[in-house]
Short mmCIF file of C-alpha atoms in Angstrom, two decimals:
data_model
loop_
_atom_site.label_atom_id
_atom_site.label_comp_id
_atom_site.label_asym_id
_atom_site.label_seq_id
_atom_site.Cartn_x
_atom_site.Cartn_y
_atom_site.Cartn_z
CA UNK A 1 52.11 119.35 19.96
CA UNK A 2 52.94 122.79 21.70
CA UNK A 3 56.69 123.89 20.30
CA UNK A 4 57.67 123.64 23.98
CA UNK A 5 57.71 119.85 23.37
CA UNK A 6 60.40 120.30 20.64
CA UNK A 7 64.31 119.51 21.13
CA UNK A 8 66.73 121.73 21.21
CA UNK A 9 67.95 122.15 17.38
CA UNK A 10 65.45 120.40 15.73
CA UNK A 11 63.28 122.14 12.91
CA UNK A 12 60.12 121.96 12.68
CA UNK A 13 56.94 123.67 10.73
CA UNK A 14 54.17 125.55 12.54
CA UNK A 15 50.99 123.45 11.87
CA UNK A 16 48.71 126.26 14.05
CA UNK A 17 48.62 129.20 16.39
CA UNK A 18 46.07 128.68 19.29
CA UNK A 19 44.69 131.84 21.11
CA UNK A 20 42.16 134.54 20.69
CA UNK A 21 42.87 136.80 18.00
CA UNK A 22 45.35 139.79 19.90
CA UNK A 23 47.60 136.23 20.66
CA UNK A 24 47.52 135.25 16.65
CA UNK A 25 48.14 138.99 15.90
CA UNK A 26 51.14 139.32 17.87
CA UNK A 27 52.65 136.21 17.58
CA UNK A 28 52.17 136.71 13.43
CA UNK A 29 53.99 139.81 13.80
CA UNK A 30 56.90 138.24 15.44
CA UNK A 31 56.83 135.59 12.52
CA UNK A 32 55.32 132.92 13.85
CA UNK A 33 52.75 131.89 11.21
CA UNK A 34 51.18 128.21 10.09
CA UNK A 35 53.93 126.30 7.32
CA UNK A 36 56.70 128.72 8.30
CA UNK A 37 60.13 126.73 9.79
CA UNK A 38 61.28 127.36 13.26
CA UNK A 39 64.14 125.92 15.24
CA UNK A 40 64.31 125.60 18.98
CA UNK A 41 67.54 126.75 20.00
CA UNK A 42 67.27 127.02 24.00
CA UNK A 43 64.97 125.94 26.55
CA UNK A 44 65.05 127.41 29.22
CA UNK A 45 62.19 127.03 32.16
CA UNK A 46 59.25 126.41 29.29
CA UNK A 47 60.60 130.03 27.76
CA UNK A 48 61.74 129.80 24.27
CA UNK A 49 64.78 131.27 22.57
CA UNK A 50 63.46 130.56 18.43
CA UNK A 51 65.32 130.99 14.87
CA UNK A 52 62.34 132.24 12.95
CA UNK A 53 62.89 133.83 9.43
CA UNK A 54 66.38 134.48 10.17
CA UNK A 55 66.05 135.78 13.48
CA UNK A 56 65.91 134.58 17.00
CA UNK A 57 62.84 135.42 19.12
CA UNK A 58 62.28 134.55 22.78
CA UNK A 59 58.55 133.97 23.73
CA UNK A 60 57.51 133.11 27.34
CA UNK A 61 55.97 129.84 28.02
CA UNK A 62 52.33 131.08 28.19
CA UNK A 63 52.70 131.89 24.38
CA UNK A 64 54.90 128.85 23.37
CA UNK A 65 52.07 126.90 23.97
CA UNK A 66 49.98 128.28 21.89
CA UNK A 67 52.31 128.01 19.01
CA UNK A 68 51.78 123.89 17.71
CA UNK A 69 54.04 122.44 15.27
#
């Protein structure tokens, strides 16, 4: 399921990232890659404020969904 479905605080591990391969690319960069642990920590309008590798990254909802945990 897209990491938009996630609650608020809960950790989770990044199973894929969907997307062509600019989308991977970027979203890699940011830290978003497959067995890595995220947690949500706002929601706010299907945006997504994220603790990833000991920072927090904000991603819009067109590439939340692409990120599946």
């Amino acid at each position: 399921m897209p990491i938009t479905y996630a609650g608020i605080g809960k950790e989770c591990v990044i199973k894929k990232i969907g997307g062509n391969p600019q989308t991977k690319r970027f979203l890699e960069g940011l830290g978003f890659v497959e067995g890595s642990r995220v947690t949500v920590v706002n929601d706010v309008g299907g945006n997504v404020i994220v603790n990833v590798k000991e920072s927090r990254v904000a991603v819009s909802k067109e590439l939340a969904v692409k990120i599946m945990i």
